[in-house]
Short mmCIF file of C-alpha atoms in Angstrom, two decimals:
data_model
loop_
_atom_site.label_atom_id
_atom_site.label_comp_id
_atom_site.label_asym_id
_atom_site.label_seq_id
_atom_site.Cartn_x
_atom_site.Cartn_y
_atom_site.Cartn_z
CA UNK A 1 -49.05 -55.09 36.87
CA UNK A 2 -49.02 -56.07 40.80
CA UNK A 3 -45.28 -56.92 40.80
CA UNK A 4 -44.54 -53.61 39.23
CA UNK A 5 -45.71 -51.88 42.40
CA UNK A 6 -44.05 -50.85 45.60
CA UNK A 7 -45.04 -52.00 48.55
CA UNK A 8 -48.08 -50.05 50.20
CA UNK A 9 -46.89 -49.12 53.07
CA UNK A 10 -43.66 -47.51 52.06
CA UNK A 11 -43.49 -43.79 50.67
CA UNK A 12 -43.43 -43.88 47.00
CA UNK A 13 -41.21 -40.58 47.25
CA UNK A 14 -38.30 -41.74 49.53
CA UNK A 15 -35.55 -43.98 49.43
CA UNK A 16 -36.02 -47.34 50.56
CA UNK A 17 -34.94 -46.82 54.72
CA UNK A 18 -35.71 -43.37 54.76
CA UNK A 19 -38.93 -43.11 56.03
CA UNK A 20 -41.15 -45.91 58.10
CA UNK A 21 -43.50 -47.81 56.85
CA UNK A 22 -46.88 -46.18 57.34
CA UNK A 23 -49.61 -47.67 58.81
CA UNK A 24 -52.96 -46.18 56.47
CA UNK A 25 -54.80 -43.06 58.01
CA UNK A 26 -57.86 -44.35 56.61
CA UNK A 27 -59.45 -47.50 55.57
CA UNK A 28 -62.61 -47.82 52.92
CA UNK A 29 -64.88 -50.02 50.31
CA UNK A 30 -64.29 -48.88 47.40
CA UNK A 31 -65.06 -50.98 43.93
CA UNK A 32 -65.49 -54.82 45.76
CA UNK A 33 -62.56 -53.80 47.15
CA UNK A 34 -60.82 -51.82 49.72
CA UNK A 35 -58.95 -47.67 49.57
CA UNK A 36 -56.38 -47.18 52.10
CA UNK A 37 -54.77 -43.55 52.79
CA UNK A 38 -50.83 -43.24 53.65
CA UNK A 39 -49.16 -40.01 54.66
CA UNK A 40 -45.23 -39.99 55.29
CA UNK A 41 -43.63 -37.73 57.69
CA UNK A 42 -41.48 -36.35 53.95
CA UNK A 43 -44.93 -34.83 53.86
CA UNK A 44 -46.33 -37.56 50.69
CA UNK A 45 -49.70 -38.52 50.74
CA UNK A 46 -50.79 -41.59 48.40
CA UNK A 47 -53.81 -43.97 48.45
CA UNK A 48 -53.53 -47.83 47.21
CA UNK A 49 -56.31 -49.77 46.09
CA UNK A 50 -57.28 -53.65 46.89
CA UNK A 51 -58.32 -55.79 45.23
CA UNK A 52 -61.21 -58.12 47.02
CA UNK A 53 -58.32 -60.76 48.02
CA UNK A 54 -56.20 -58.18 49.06
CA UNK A 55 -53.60 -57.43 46.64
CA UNK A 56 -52.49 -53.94 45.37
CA UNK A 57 -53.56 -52.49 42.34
CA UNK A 58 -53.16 -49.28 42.10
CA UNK A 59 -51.10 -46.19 44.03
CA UNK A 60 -51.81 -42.72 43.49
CA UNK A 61 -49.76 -40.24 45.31
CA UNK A 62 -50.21 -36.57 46.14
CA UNK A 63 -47.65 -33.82 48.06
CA UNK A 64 -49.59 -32.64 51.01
CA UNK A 65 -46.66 -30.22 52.26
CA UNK A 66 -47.22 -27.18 50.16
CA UNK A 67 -50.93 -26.88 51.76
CA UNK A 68 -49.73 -27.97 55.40
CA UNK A 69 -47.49 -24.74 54.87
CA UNK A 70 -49.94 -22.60 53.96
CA UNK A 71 -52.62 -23.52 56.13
#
């Protein structure tokens, strides 16, 4: 459900506050509709899909730091 979600831009591992709203890393079609990439300075990666009018529908998030601290 859209009003179920958080908003895009915000890390969906923080507090609200603690980190900045992220502007996406990357932008693509995907579906009719459009994938954007987020990565917070926590080190939390997601993606959120849009819908063709622009609404969320979907965040799926992944922890980037373990591999930054390997690599």
């Amino acid at each position: 459900m859209i009003s179920a979600l958080d908003p895009p831009d915000a890390c969906p591992s923080c507090d609200p506050g603690d980190c900045p709203a992220s502007l996406p890393l990357t932008v693509e079609d995907a579906d009719g509709g459009t994938l954007a990439s987020y990565e917070a300075p926590c080190g939390t990666a997601w993606q959120t899909l849009f819908d063709e009018h622009g609404w969320p529908v979907e965040r799926t998030t992944a922890d980037v730091a373990p591999s930054r601290r390997a690599a």
